[in-house]
Amino acid sequence: MDHQMVTDDNNQTEKQGANYGGYQARPRNDVQYLYCGVENDIRPREPIRCKACGHRIMYKKRTSKMVQFEAR
């Protein structure tokens, strides 16, 4: 189903969703890992390596947001 929206600028029509004026890009999903006392930000699809020493075993940083588990 295709919706159209008429704008006031010279009566141009544009498809809904194609208007990028109010679009907010999602924040990058960099994951923080710890090793050598340094925080390493690793992007998705990037190899996991310490940027200080090149070691491949790293520790994922604990999340700071509230996480609640339900036990049954």
Short mmCIF file of C-alpha atoms in Angstrom, two decimals:
data_model
loop_
_atom_site.label_atom_id
_atom_site.label_comp_id
_atom_site.label_asym_id
_atom_site.label_seq_id
_atom_site.Cartn_x
_atom_site.Cartn_y
_atom_site.Cartn_z
CA MET A 1 0.00 0.00 0.00
CA ASP A 2 1.55 3.28 -1.11
CA HIS A 3 0.60 6.51 0.66
CA GLN A 4 1.25 9.92 -0.80
CA MET A 5 1.54 13.22 0.97
CA VAL A 6 1.10 16.64 -0.68
CA THR A 7 3.48 19.33 0.49
CA ASP A 8 2.95 23.07 0.31
CA ASP A 9 6.20 23.65 -1.59
CA ASN A 10 5.06 24.06 -5.22
CA ASN A 11 2.44 21.28 -4.75
CA GLN A 12 5.08 18.59 -5.02
CA THR A 13 4.07 15.11 -3.95
CA GLU A 14 6.36 12.80 -2.15
CA LYS A 15 5.93 9.30 -0.84
CA GLN A 16 5.52 8.89 2.87
CA GLY A 17 8.76 7.65 4.38
CA ALA A 18 10.86 9.25 1.67
CA ASN A 19 10.91 12.56 3.56
CA TYR A 20 14.26 12.60 5.32
CA GLY A 21 13.75 15.99 6.97
CA GLY A 22 12.67 14.48 10.29
CA TYR A 23 14.77 11.34 9.97
CA GLN A 24 17.08 10.57 12.85
CA ALA A 25 19.87 8.14 12.22
CA ARG A 26 20.09 5.30 14.71
CA PRO A 27 23.12 5.45 16.95
CA ARG A 28 25.94 3.16 15.98
CA ASN A 29 25.94 -0.16 17.74
CA ASP A 30 29.55 -0.07 18.85
CA VAL A 31 30.22 -2.59 21.60
CA GLN A 32 32.76 -1.69 24.26
CA TYR A 33 35.33 -4.30 25.22
CA LEU A 34 38.01 -4.06 27.91
CA TYR A 35 41.59 -5.28 27.66
CA CYS A 36 44.96 -3.84 28.72
CA GLY A 37 43.05 -1.35 30.89
CA VAL A 38 41.79 0.35 27.72
CA GLU A 39 38.22 0.55 26.42
CA ASN A 40 38.02 -0.62 22.80
CA ASP A 41 34.95 0.29 20.72
CA ILE A 42 34.33 -2.48 18.20
CA ARG A 43 31.79 -2.04 15.38
CA PRO A 44 29.69 -4.88 14.00
CA ARG A 45 31.55 -7.02 11.43
CA GLU A 46 34.91 -5.68 12.67
CA PRO A 47 37.40 -8.26 13.99
CA ILE A 48 37.68 -8.36 17.78
CA ARG A 49 41.22 -7.22 18.54
CA CYS A 50 42.76 -5.06 21.23
CA LYS A 51 43.89 -1.81 19.64
CA ALA A 52 46.74 -1.49 22.15
CA CYS A 53 48.38 -4.94 21.88
CA GLY A 54 46.47 -6.90 19.20
CA HIS A 55 45.27 -9.63 21.59
CA ARG A 56 42.09 -11.39 20.42
CA ILE A 57 40.54 -12.38 23.77
CA MET A 58 38.71 -9.40 25.24
CA TYR A 59 36.18 -8.79 27.99
CA LYS A 60 32.81 -7.27 27.16
CA LYS A 61 32.01 -4.21 29.27
CA ARG A 62 29.11 -4.64 31.67
CA THR A 63 25.95 -2.76 30.68
CA SER A 64 24.89 0.24 32.75
CA LYS A 65 21.19 0.06 31.92
CA MET A 66 18.70 -1.77 34.12
CA VAL A 67 18.23 -5.41 33.17
CA GLN A 68 15.52 -7.46 34.83
CA PHE A 69 15.13 -11.21 34.53
CA GLU A 70 11.95 -13.12 35.31
CA ALA A 71 12.36 -16.45 37.08
CA ARG A 72 9.54 -18.99 37.12
#
